[in-house]
Amino acid sequence: MIELKKVTKKFDIGKSVLIAVDEVDLSISTGEIFGIIGYSGAGKSTLIRLLNGLEQPTSGTVEINGQVITAIKGAELRKARQKVSMIFQHFNLLWSRTVKENIEFPLEIAGVAKAQRGKRVQELIELVGLAGRENAYPSELSGGQKQRVGIARALANDPEVLLCDEATSALDPETTDAILELLVDINKRLGLTIVLITHEMHVIRKICHRVAVMESGRVVELGDVLQVFQSPKEDITKRFVEQVADSGDTQETIKKLRELYPTGELVKLVFLGEQTEKPVLTKLIRSHAVEVNIVQGDISHTQRGAYGTLILQLKGSEEERAQALAFLRTEDIQAEVMQND
């Protein structure tokens, strides 16, 4: 559906050159919710603007649904952009227009007949949960309602791709969750491909199927969200995962836990999917002569399934602890001893 091949974007800044996007290769499937995460300056905002033709790459190609966006211009490019809509962090609504008129605006630009516009707007108002607010102005809406208007407006021309530029970072946590659930619902109902950029791993965890981690203009890690949570490879990815999965990997955490549990061995377990529902600890206690204390635990849910971490204190002889760890690994659970440096 979306193919980026060796895409690079450079900006001339005085006598120097800023490489905002550096030879990025990406493939995003039809109907996928794909996340791009990175801190400020990582290049993610530039990358998403390359997807709808608002920026042209210095080199490389961007292809959407078989059409090479980087090879077209003028009216053809404007037509292609209608199939790639965008929602924004600060909503970008027209403050002098009502909810209905904001949603109708792109249809007016596209030359859609008035009767057809009215029908389409009403469908979208129902879809995003704004029934009864058609005649309200943006100043009369909450942040979540404003973003619902933005989503409805972005869907007006039946796009194939919806780009989300930090679409929830201006919202409170409860409203963020509601908007993310709406995006998942739209993805399932319409089969819409969604690409979102964010600096919040909570957003990635909650709705994305796959994620690309960006740093200094490059994609440094790419994969299924569940697998990235289980085994983050890059330091930056590990920091993002720690935002929502307090896995206890940091040396400070290990030190504190060691002070609280000075005897035995601290072991971190990682569960994926159906593993989170299995009575593994019960089987461990029944079959091995070790004392097991639960120190800390957490379960996060992703679009691909659940991801759980559990920290245990194991007491027993060295041989008994080794056998317990071996048993856990035979149950397809990642188990590792937490070591102080």
PDB file of C-alpha atoms in Angstrom, residues 32-319:
ATOM      1  CA  GLU A  32      -2.653  -1.492   8.884  1.00  0.00           C
ATOM      2  CA  ILE A  33      -2.344   0.902  11.810  1.00  0.00           C
ATOM      3  CA  PHE A  34       1.312   1.837  11.624  1.00  0.00           C
ATOM      4  CA  GLY A  35       3.074   3.939  14.234  1.00  0.00           C
ATOM      5  CA  ILE A  36       6.157   6.116  13.876  1.00  0.00           C
ATOM      6  CA  ILE A  37       7.663   7.134  17.205  1.00  0.00           C
ATOM      7  CA  GLY A  38      10.581   9.378  18.063  1.00  0.00           C
ATOM      8  CA  TYR A  39      11.591  12.326  20.171  1.00  0.00           C
ATOM      9  CA  SER A  40      11.574  15.921  18.873  1.00  0.00           C
ATOM     10  CA  GLY A  41      13.954  16.318  15.964  1.00  0.00           C
ATOM     11  CA  ALA A  42      13.869  12.635  15.010  1.00  0.00           C
ATOM     12  CA  GLY A  43      12.407  13.428  11.577  1.00  0.00           C
ATOM     13  CA  LYS A  44       8.977  11.881  12.031  1.00  0.00           C
ATOM     14  CA  SER A  45       6.974  15.037  11.194  1.00  0.00           C
ATOM     15  CA  THR A  46       8.964  15.546   7.996  1.00  0.00           C
ATOM     16  CA  LEU A  47       8.460  11.902   7.096  1.00  0.00           C
ATOM     17  CA  ILE A  48       4.685  12.085   7.406  1.00  0.00           C
ATOM     18  CA  ARG A  49       4.605  15.243   5.242  1.00  0.00           C
ATOM     19  CA  LEU A  50       6.449  13.297   2.567  1.00  0.00           C
ATOM     20  CA  LEU A  51       3.583  10.804   2.501  1.00  0.00           C
ATOM     21  CA  ASN A  52       1.009  13.361   1.361  1.00  0.00           C
ATOM     22  CA  GLY A  53       3.239  15.363  -0.937  1.00  0.00           C
ATOM     23  CA  LEU A  54       3.456  18.447   1.288  1.00  0.00           C
ATOM     24  CA  GLU A  55       7.216  17.892   1.140  1.00  0.00           C
ATOM     25  CA  GLN A  56       9.190  16.429  -1.743  1.00  0.00           C
ATOM     26  CA  PRO A  57      12.133  14.165  -0.932  1.00  0.00           C
ATOM     27  CA  THR A  58      15.631  15.182  -1.899  1.00  0.00           C
ATOM     28  CA  SER A  59      16.052  11.620  -3.136  1.00  0.00           C
ATOM     29  CA  GLY A  60      14.132   8.354  -3.075  1.00  0.00           C
ATOM     30  CA  THR A  61      10.517   7.537  -3.926  1.00  0.00           C
ATOM     31  CA  VAL A  62       7.166   7.506  -2.123  1.00  0.00           C
ATOM     32  CA  GLU A  63       4.521   5.207  -3.569  1.00  0.00           C
ATOM     33  CA  ILE A  64       0.921   4.962  -2.346  1.00  0.00           C
ATOM     34  CA  ASN A  65      -1.457   2.343  -3.721  1.00  0.00           C
ATOM     35  CA  GLY A  66       0.629   1.924  -6.857  1.00  0.00           C
ATOM     36  CA  GLN A  67       1.010   5.655  -7.538  1.00  0.00           C
ATOM     37  CA  VAL A  68       4.444   7.238  -7.188  1.00  0.00           C
ATOM     38  CA  ILE A  69       3.623  10.465  -5.327  1.00  0.00           C
ATOM     39  CA  THR A  70       7.095  11.827  -5.899  1.00  0.00           C
ATOM     40  CA  ALA A  71       6.641  11.642  -9.682  1.00  0.00           C
ATOM     41  CA  ILE A  72       3.461  13.715 -10.046  1.00  0.00           C
ATOM     42  CA  LYS A  73       2.705  17.431  -9.829  1.00  0.00           C
ATOM     43  CA  GLY A  74      -0.068  19.999 -10.173  1.00  0.00           C
ATOM     44  CA  ALA A  75      -3.661  18.799 -10.540  1.00  0.00           C
ATOM     45  CA  GLU A  76      -2.635  15.152 -10.454  1.00  0.00           C
ATOM     46  CA  LEU A  77      -0.867  15.644  -7.126  1.00  0.00           C
ATOM     47  CA  ARG A  78      -3.831  17.566  -5.681  1.00  0.00           C
ATOM     48  CA  LYS A  79      -6.143  14.713  -6.692  1.00  0.00           C
ATOM     49  CA  ALA A  80      -3.812  12.160  -5.090  1.00  0.00           C
ATOM     50  CA  ARG A  81      -3.762  14.179  -1.858  1.00  0.00           C
ATOM     51  CA  GLN A  82      -7.534  13.761  -1.533  1.00  0.00           C
ATOM     52  CA  LYS A  83      -6.865  10.073  -0.884  1.00  0.00           C
ATOM     53  CA  VAL A  84      -4.328  10.860   1.849  1.00  0.00           C
ATOM     54  CA  SER A  85      -5.997  12.854   4.637  1.00  0.00           C
ATOM     55  CA  MET A  86      -4.469  14.219   7.805  1.00  0.00           C
ATOM     56  CA  ILE A  87      -5.502  15.097  11.346  1.00  0.00           C
ATOM     57  CA  PHE A  88      -3.460  17.438  13.492  1.00  0.00           C
ATOM     58  CA  GLN A  89      -2.360  17.990  17.073  1.00  0.00           C
ATOM     59  CA  HIS A  90      -4.131  21.360  17.371  1.00  0.00           C
ATOM     60  CA  PHE A  91      -7.196  20.404  15.282  1.00  0.00           C
ATOM     61  CA  ASN A  92      -6.800  23.183  12.631  1.00  0.00           C
ATOM     62  CA  LEU A  93     -10.543  23.850  12.543  1.00  0.00           C
ATOM     63  CA  LEU A  94     -12.203  26.861  10.953  1.00  0.00           C
ATOM     64  CA  TRP A  95     -13.415  28.800  13.990  1.00  0.00           C
ATOM     65  CA  SER A  96     -16.093  30.760  12.116  1.00  0.00           C
ATOM     66  CA  ARG A  97     -17.743  27.545  10.883  1.00  0.00           C
ATOM     67  CA  THR A  98     -19.966  25.104  12.735  1.00  0.00           C
ATOM     68  CA  VAL A  99     -19.177  21.412  13.185  1.00  0.00           C
ATOM     69  CA  LYS A 100     -21.247  20.589  10.121  1.00  0.00           C
ATOM     70  CA  GLU A 101     -19.633  23.324   8.026  1.00  0.00           C
ATOM     71  CA  ASN A 102     -16.106  22.273   9.055  1.00  0.00           C
ATOM     72  CA  ILE A 103     -16.744  18.697   7.967  1.00  0.00           C
ATOM     73  CA  GLU A 104     -18.389  19.898   4.760  1.00  0.00           C
ATOM     74  CA  PHE A 105     -15.501  22.160   3.773  1.00  0.00           C
ATOM     75  CA  PRO A 106     -13.309  19.600   1.903  1.00  0.00           C
ATOM     76  CA  LEU A 107     -16.389  18.415   0.023  1.00  0.00           C
ATOM     77  CA  GLU A 108     -17.038  21.975  -1.119  1.00  0.00           C
ATOM     78  CA  ILE A 109     -13.452  22.257  -2.319  1.00  0.00           C
ATOM     79  CA  ALA A 110     -13.868  18.970  -4.223  1.00  0.00           C
ATOM     80  CA  GLY A 111     -17.024  20.298  -5.948  1.00  0.00           C
ATOM     81  CA  VAL A 112     -19.442  17.777  -4.435  1.00  0.00           C
ATOM     82  CA  ALA A 113     -23.139  18.659  -4.910  1.00  0.00           C
ATOM     83  CA  LYS A 114     -24.912  20.208  -1.901  1.00  0.00           C
ATOM     84  CA  ALA A 115     -27.424  17.376  -1.376  1.00  0.00           C
ATOM     85  CA  GLN A 116     -24.661  14.787  -1.504  1.00  0.00           C
ATOM     86  CA  ARG A 117     -22.559  16.869   0.883  1.00  0.00           C
ATOM     87  CA  GLY A 118     -25.339  17.005   3.449  1.00  0.00           C
ATOM     88  CA  LYS A 119     -25.817  13.227   3.388  1.00  0.00           C
ATOM     89  CA  ARG A 120     -22.109  12.546   3.710  1.00  0.00           C
ATOM     90  CA  VAL A 121     -21.672  15.022   6.578  1.00  0.00           C
ATOM     91  CA  GLN A 122     -24.495  13.431   8.549  1.00  0.00           C
ATOM     92  CA  GLU A 123     -22.945   9.972   8.084  1.00  0.00           C
ATOM     93  CA  LEU A 124     -19.620  11.245   9.404  1.00  0.00           C
ATOM     94  CA  ILE A 125     -21.197  13.042  12.368  1.00  0.00           C
ATOM     95  CA  GLU A 126     -22.793   9.745  13.391  1.00  0.00           C
ATOM     96  CA  LEU A 127     -19.556   7.833  12.800  1.00  0.00           C
ATOM     97  CA  VAL A 128     -17.443  10.011  15.108  1.00  0.00           C
ATOM     98  CA  GLY A 129     -20.089  10.372  17.830  1.00  0.00           C
ATOM     99  CA  LEU A 130     -21.051  14.037  17.405  1.00  0.00           C
ATOM    100  CA  ALA A 131     -24.801  13.684  16.860  1.00  0.00           C
ATOM    101  CA  GLY A 132     -26.550  16.697  18.335  1.00  0.00           C
ATOM    102  CA  ARG A 133     -23.485  18.961  18.008  1.00  0.00           C
ATOM    103  CA  GLU A 134     -23.840  19.709  14.285  1.00  0.00           C
ATOM    104  CA  ASN A 135     -24.475  23.430  14.791  1.00  0.00           C
ATOM    105  CA  ALA A 136     -21.927  24.052  17.544  1.00  0.00           C
ATOM    106  CA  TYR A 137     -18.838  26.172  16.880  1.00  0.00           C
ATOM    107  CA  PRO A 138     -15.311  24.986  17.777  1.00  0.00           C
ATOM    108  CA  SER A 139     -15.192  27.396  20.745  1.00  0.00           C
ATOM    109  CA  GLU A 140     -18.138  25.489  22.241  1.00  0.00           C
ATOM    110  CA  LEU A 141     -16.458  22.079  21.998  1.00  0.00           C
ATOM    111  CA  SER A 142     -14.112  20.141  24.264  1.00  0.00           C
ATOM    112  CA  GLY A 143     -10.685  19.087  23.017  1.00  0.00           C
ATOM    113  CA  GLY A 144     -11.899  15.580  22.288  1.00  0.00           C
ATOM    114  CA  GLN A 145     -14.913  16.857  20.367  1.00  0.00           C
ATOM    115  CA  LYS A 146     -12.700  19.157  18.302  1.00  0.00           C
ATOM    116  CA  GLN A 147     -10.504  16.214  17.361  1.00  0.00           C
ATOM    117  CA  ARG A 148     -13.608  14.209  16.406  1.00  0.00           C
ATOM    118  CA  VAL A 149     -14.516  17.040  14.029  1.00  0.00           C
ATOM    119  CA  GLY A 150     -10.985  16.903  12.629  1.00  0.00           C
ATOM    120  CA  ILE A 151     -11.292  13.152  12.081  1.00  0.00           C
ATOM    121  CA  ALA A 152     -14.697  13.487  10.401  1.00  0.00           C
ATOM    122  CA  ARG A 153     -13.374  16.242   8.132  1.00  0.00           C
ATOM    123  CA  ALA A 154     -10.365  14.094   7.205  1.00  0.00           C
ATOM    124  CA  LEU A 155     -12.700  11.243   6.216  1.00  0.00           C
ATOM    125  CA  ALA A 156     -14.996  13.396   4.093  1.00  0.00           C
ATOM    126  CA  ASN A 157     -13.462  12.508   0.714  1.00  0.00           C
ATOM    127  CA  ASP A 158     -13.205   8.752   1.428  1.00  0.00           C
ATOM    128  CA  PRO A 159      -9.408   8.683   1.783  1.00  0.00           C
ATOM    129  CA  GLU A 160      -7.382   5.501   1.501  1.00  0.00           C
ATOM    130  CA  VAL A 161      -4.837   6.669   4.080  1.00  0.00           C
ATOM    131  CA  LEU A 162      -5.302   8.680   7.278  1.00  0.00           C
ATOM    132  CA  LEU A 163      -2.213  10.422   8.652  1.00  0.00           C
ATOM    133  CA  CYS A 164      -2.245  11.420  12.318  1.00  0.00           C
ATOM    134  CA  ASP A 165       0.288  14.058  13.338  1.00  0.00           C
ATOM    135  CA  GLU A 166       0.548  13.889  17.169  1.00  0.00           C
ATOM    136  CA  ALA A 167      -3.249  13.762  17.108  1.00  0.00           C
ATOM    137  CA  THR A 168      -3.690  13.082  20.832  1.00  0.00           C
ATOM    138  CA  SER A 169      -0.777  14.888  22.474  1.00  0.00           C
ATOM    139  CA  ALA A 170      -2.928  17.973  23.268  1.00  0.00           C
ATOM    140  CA  LEU A 171      -5.560  15.838  25.032  1.00  0.00           C
ATOM    141  CA  ASP A 172      -5.889  14.499  28.561  1.00  0.00           C
ATOM    142  CA  PRO A 173      -5.339  10.728  29.098  1.00  0.00           C
ATOM    143  CA  GLU A 174      -9.030   9.778  29.233  1.00  0.00           C
ATOM    144  CA  THR A 175      -9.855  11.733  26.087  1.00  0.00           C
ATOM    145  CA  THR A 176      -6.757  10.332  24.382  1.00  0.00           C
ATOM    146  CA  ASP A 177      -7.996   6.796  25.001  1.00  0.00           C
ATOM    147  CA  ALA A 178     -11.432   7.668  23.592  1.00  0.00           C
ATOM    148  CA  ILE A 179      -9.918   9.116  20.408  1.00  0.00           C
ATOM    149  CA  LEU A 180      -7.613   6.115  19.998  1.00  0.00           C
ATOM    150  CA  GLU A 181     -10.586   3.759  20.360  1.00  0.00           C
ATOM    151  CA  LEU A 182     -12.399   5.783  17.691  1.00  0.00           C
ATOM    152  CA  LEU A 183      -9.429   5.393  15.325  1.00  0.00           C
ATOM    153  CA  VAL A 184      -9.387   1.624  15.901  1.00  0.00           C
ATOM    154  CA  ASP A 185     -13.135   1.488  15.198  1.00  0.00           C
ATOM    155  CA  ILE A 186     -12.709   3.490  11.975  1.00  0.00           C
ATOM    156  CA  ASN A 187      -9.831   1.244  10.914  1.00  0.00           C
ATOM    157  CA  LYS A 188     -11.978  -1.869  11.398  1.00  0.00           C
ATOM    158  CA  ARG A 189     -15.156  -0.452   9.847  1.00  0.00           C
ATOM    159  CA  LEU A 190     -13.608   1.199   6.813  1.00  0.00           C
ATOM    160  CA  GLY A 191     -10.451  -0.871   6.333  1.00  0.00           C
ATOM    161  CA  LEU A 192      -8.580   2.433   6.369  1.00  0.00           C
ATOM    162  CA  THR A 193      -4.791   2.488   6.510  1.00  0.00           C
ATOM    163  CA  ILE A 194      -3.683   4.689   9.414  1.00  0.00           C
ATOM    164  CA  VAL A 195      -0.188   6.092   9.883  1.00  0.00           C
ATOM    165  CA  LEU A 196       0.401   8.009  13.085  1.00  0.00           C
ATOM    166  CA  ILE A 197       3.390   9.779  14.527  1.00  0.00           C
ATOM    167  CA  THR A 198       3.843  10.277  18.231  1.00  0.00           C
ATOM    168  CA  HIS A 199       6.354  10.516  21.049  1.00  0.00           C
ATOM    169  CA  GLU A 200       4.093   8.517  23.379  1.00  0.00           C
ATOM    170  CA  MET A 201       4.546   4.751  23.563  1.00  0.00           C
ATOM    171  CA  HIS A 202       1.101   4.446  25.163  1.00  0.00           C
ATOM    172  CA  VAL A 203      -0.409   5.444  21.811  1.00  0.00           C
ATOM    173  CA  ILE A 204       1.687   2.878  19.937  1.00  0.00           C
ATOM    174  CA  ARG A 205       0.875   0.135  22.420  1.00  0.00           C
ATOM    175  CA  LYS A 206      -2.857   0.781  22.392  1.00  0.00           C
ATOM    176  CA  ILE A 207      -3.665   0.826  18.677  1.00  0.00           C
ATOM    177  CA  CYS A 208      -0.731   0.070  16.369  1.00  0.00           C
ATOM    178  CA  HIS A 209       0.022  -3.199  14.638  1.00  0.00           C
ATOM    179  CA  ARG A 210       3.622  -2.300  13.815  1.00  0.00           C
ATOM    180  CA  VAL A 211       5.991   0.482  14.792  1.00  0.00           C
ATOM    181  CA  ALA A 212       9.038   2.243  13.373  1.00  0.00           C
ATOM    182  CA  VAL A 213      11.347   3.949  15.869  1.00  0.00           C
ATOM    183  CA  MET A 214      13.123   7.019  14.488  1.00  0.00           C
ATOM    184  CA  GLU A 215      16.275   8.712  15.686  1.00  0.00           C
ATOM    185  CA  SER A 216      18.321  11.365  13.867  1.00  0.00           C
ATOM    186  CA  GLY A 217      16.336  10.925  10.667  1.00  0.00           C
ATOM    187  CA  ARG A 218      16.749   7.151  10.497  1.00  0.00           C
ATOM    188  CA  VAL A 219      14.496   4.218  11.289  1.00  0.00           C
ATOM    189  CA  VAL A 220      16.596   2.456  13.922  1.00  0.00           C
ATOM    190  CA  GLU A 221      14.076  -0.253  14.838  1.00  0.00           C
ATOM    191  CA  LEU A 222      11.061  -1.694  13.065  1.00  0.00           C
ATOM    192  CA  GLY A 223       8.679  -4.494  13.928  1.00  0.00           C
ATOM    193  CA  ASP A 224       5.460  -5.866  15.320  1.00  0.00           C
ATOM    194  CA  VAL A 225       4.468  -3.883  18.411  1.00  0.00           C
ATOM    195  CA  LEU A 226       4.207  -6.964  20.608  1.00  0.00           C
ATOM    196  CA  GLN A 227       7.664  -8.169  19.597  1.00  0.00           C
ATOM    197  CA  VAL A 228       9.172  -4.714  20.105  1.00  0.00           C
ATOM    198  CA  PHE A 229       7.716  -4.648  23.605  1.00  0.00           C
ATOM    199  CA  GLN A 230       9.098  -8.092  24.322  1.00  0.00           C
ATOM    200  CA  SER A 231      12.596  -7.548  22.971  1.00  0.00           C
ATOM    201  CA  PRO A 232      13.472  -3.899  22.273  1.00  0.00           C
ATOM    202  CA  LYS A 233      16.923  -3.802  20.706  1.00  0.00           C
ATOM    203  CA  GLU A 234      17.939  -0.135  20.633  1.00  0.00           C
ATOM    204  CA  ASP A 235      18.454   2.011  23.738  1.00  0.00           C
ATOM    205  CA  ILE A 236      15.934   4.567  22.484  1.00  0.00           C
ATOM    206  CA  THR A 237      13.321   1.834  22.014  1.00  0.00           C
ATOM    207  CA  LYS A 238      13.967   0.539  25.520  1.00  0.00           C
ATOM    208  CA  ARG A 239      13.336   4.026  26.895  1.00  0.00           C
ATOM    209  CA  PHE A 240      10.035   4.252  25.046  1.00  0.00           C
ATOM    210  CA  VAL A 241       8.939   0.802  26.236  1.00  0.00           C
ATOM    211  CA  GLU A 242       9.742   1.773  29.821  1.00  0.00           C
ATOM    212  CA  GLN A 243       7.188   4.621  29.495  1.00  0.00           C
ATOM    213  CA  VAL A 244       4.314   2.137  29.627  1.00  0.00           C
ATOM    214  CA  ALA A 245       5.841  -1.139  30.783  1.00  0.00           C
ATOM    215  CA  ASP A 246       7.767  -0.604  34.008  1.00  0.00           C
ATOM    216  CA  SER A 247       9.803  -3.727  33.424  1.00  0.00           C
ATOM    217  CA  GLY A 248      12.257  -3.007  36.196  1.00  0.00           C
ATOM    218  CA  ASP A 249      15.266  -3.191  33.893  1.00  0.00           C
ATOM    219  CA  THR A 250      16.944  -0.009  35.083  1.00  0.00           C
ATOM    220  CA  GLN A 251      19.857  -0.342  37.462  1.00  0.00           C
ATOM    221  CA  GLU A 252      18.165   2.033  39.916  1.00  0.00           C
ATOM    222  CA  THR A 253      15.084  -0.196  40.056  1.00  0.00           C
ATOM    223  CA  ILE A 254      17.156  -3.353  40.424  1.00  0.00           C
ATOM    224  CA  LYS A 255      19.140  -1.774  43.255  1.00  0.00           C
ATOM    225  CA  LYS A 256      15.962  -0.780  45.119  1.00  0.00           C
ATOM    226  CA  LEU A 257      14.430  -4.217  44.680  1.00  0.00           C
ATOM    227  CA  ARG A 258      17.638  -5.832  45.864  1.00  0.00           C
ATOM    228  CA  GLU A 259      17.500  -3.707  49.027  1.00  0.00           C
ATOM    229  CA  LEU A 260      13.908  -4.791  49.640  1.00  0.00           C
ATOM    230  CA  TYR A 261      14.608  -8.451  48.810  1.00  0.00           C
ATOM    231  CA  PRO A 262      18.232  -9.049  49.861  1.00  0.00           C
ATOM    232  CA  THR A 263      18.057 -12.851  49.742  1.00  0.00           C
ATOM    233  CA  GLY A 264      17.358 -15.231  46.904  1.00  0.00           C
ATOM    234  CA  GLU A 265      17.407 -14.346  43.223  1.00  0.00           C
ATOM    235  CA  LEU A 266      15.392 -11.701  41.378  1.00  0.00           C
ATOM    236  CA  VAL A 267      14.067 -13.027  38.086  1.00  0.00           C
ATOM    237  CA  LYS A 268      12.196 -11.134  35.386  1.00  0.00           C
ATOM    238  CA  LEU A 269       9.612 -13.043  33.339  1.00  0.00           C
ATOM    239  CA  VAL A 270       8.092 -11.853  30.060  1.00  0.00           C
ATOM    240  CA  PHE A 271       4.753 -13.272  28.883  1.00  0.00           C
ATOM    241  CA  LEU A 272       3.195 -12.843  25.441  1.00  0.00           C
ATOM    242  CA  GLY A 273      -0.364 -13.364  24.243  1.00  0.00           C
ATOM    243  CA  GLU A 274      -1.988 -16.513  25.622  1.00  0.00           C
ATOM    244  CA  GLN A 275       0.953 -17.058  27.978  1.00  0.00           C
ATOM    245  CA  THR A 276      -0.468 -14.324  30.231  1.00  0.00           C
ATOM    246  CA  GLU A 277      -3.459 -16.580  30.996  1.00  0.00           C
ATOM    247  CA  LYS A 278      -1.554 -19.794  31.803  1.00  0.00           C
ATOM    248  CA  PRO A 279      -1.086 -20.958  35.455  1.00  0.00           C
ATOM    249  CA  VAL A 280       2.674 -21.173  35.042  1.00  0.00           C
ATOM    250  CA  LEU A 281       3.565 -20.095  38.582  1.00  0.00           C
ATOM    251  CA  THR A 282       1.225 -22.694  40.057  1.00  0.00           C
ATOM    252  CA  LYS A 283       2.967 -25.392  38.027  1.00  0.00           C
ATOM    253  CA  LEU A 284       6.381 -24.032  39.041  1.00  0.00           C
ATOM    254  CA  ILE A 285       5.594 -24.113  42.754  1.00  0.00           C
ATOM    255  CA  ARG A 286       4.110 -27.603  42.551  1.00  0.00           C
ATOM    256  CA  SER A 287       6.962 -29.131  40.595  1.00  0.00           C
ATOM    257  CA  HIS A 288      10.060 -27.417  42.048  1.00  0.00           C
ATOM    258  CA  ALA A 289      11.449 -27.027  45.533  1.00  0.00           C
ATOM    259  CA  VAL A 290      11.792 -23.251  45.404  1.00  0.00           C
ATOM    260  CA  GLU A 291      10.071 -20.501  47.346  1.00  0.00           C
ATOM    261  CA  VAL A 292       8.427 -17.967  45.019  1.00  0.00           C
ATOM    262  CA  ASN A 293       7.490 -14.404  45.957  1.00  0.00           C
ATOM    263  CA  ILE A 294       5.850 -12.030  43.477  1.00  0.00           C
ATOM    264  CA  VAL A 295       7.700  -8.706  43.679  1.00  0.00           C
ATOM    265  CA  GLN A 296       6.232  -6.680  40.822  1.00  0.00           C
ATOM    266  CA  GLY A 297       3.999  -7.255  37.807  1.00  0.00           C
ATOM    267  CA  ASP A 298       2.275  -5.525  34.921  1.00  0.00           C
ATOM    268  CA  ILE A 299       0.193  -6.471  31.872  1.00  0.00           C
ATOM    269  CA  SER A 300      -0.126  -4.227  28.819  1.00  0.00           C
ATOM    270  CA  HIS A 301      -2.507  -4.847  25.927  1.00  0.00           C
ATOM    271  CA  THR A 302      -1.592  -4.300  22.281  1.00  0.00           C
ATOM    272  CA  GLN A 303      -3.480  -4.890  19.032  1.00  0.00           C
ATOM    273  CA  ARG A 304      -1.543  -8.146  18.629  1.00  0.00           C
ATOM    274  CA  GLY A 305      -2.241  -9.447  22.136  1.00  0.00           C
ATOM    275  CA  ALA A 306      -1.201  -9.016  25.755  1.00  0.00           C
ATOM    276  CA  TYR A 307       2.323  -8.384  26.981  1.00  0.00           C
ATOM    277  CA  GLY A 308       3.131  -9.069  30.626  1.00  0.00           C
ATOM    278  CA  THR A 309       6.165  -8.696  32.857  1.00  0.00           C
ATOM    279  CA  LEU A 310       6.584 -10.242  36.277  1.00  0.00           C
ATOM    280  CA  ILE A 311       9.462  -9.976  38.725  1.00  0.00           C
ATOM    281  CA  LEU A 312       9.878 -12.867  41.159  1.00  0.00           C
ATOM    282  CA  GLN A 313      12.090 -13.577  44.119  1.00  0.00           C
ATOM    283  CA  LEU A 314      13.285 -17.182  43.970  1.00  0.00           C
ATOM    284  CA  LYS A 315      14.639 -18.795  47.128  1.00  0.00           C
ATOM    285  CA  GLY A 316      16.354 -22.167  47.184  1.00  0.00           C
ATOM    286  CA  SER A 317      19.668 -23.787  46.394  1.00  0.00           C
ATOM    287  CA  GLU A 318      21.563 -22.715  43.296  1.00  0.00           C
ATOM    288  CA  GLU A 319      20.661 -25.991  41.599  1.00  0.00           C
TER     289      GLU A 319
END
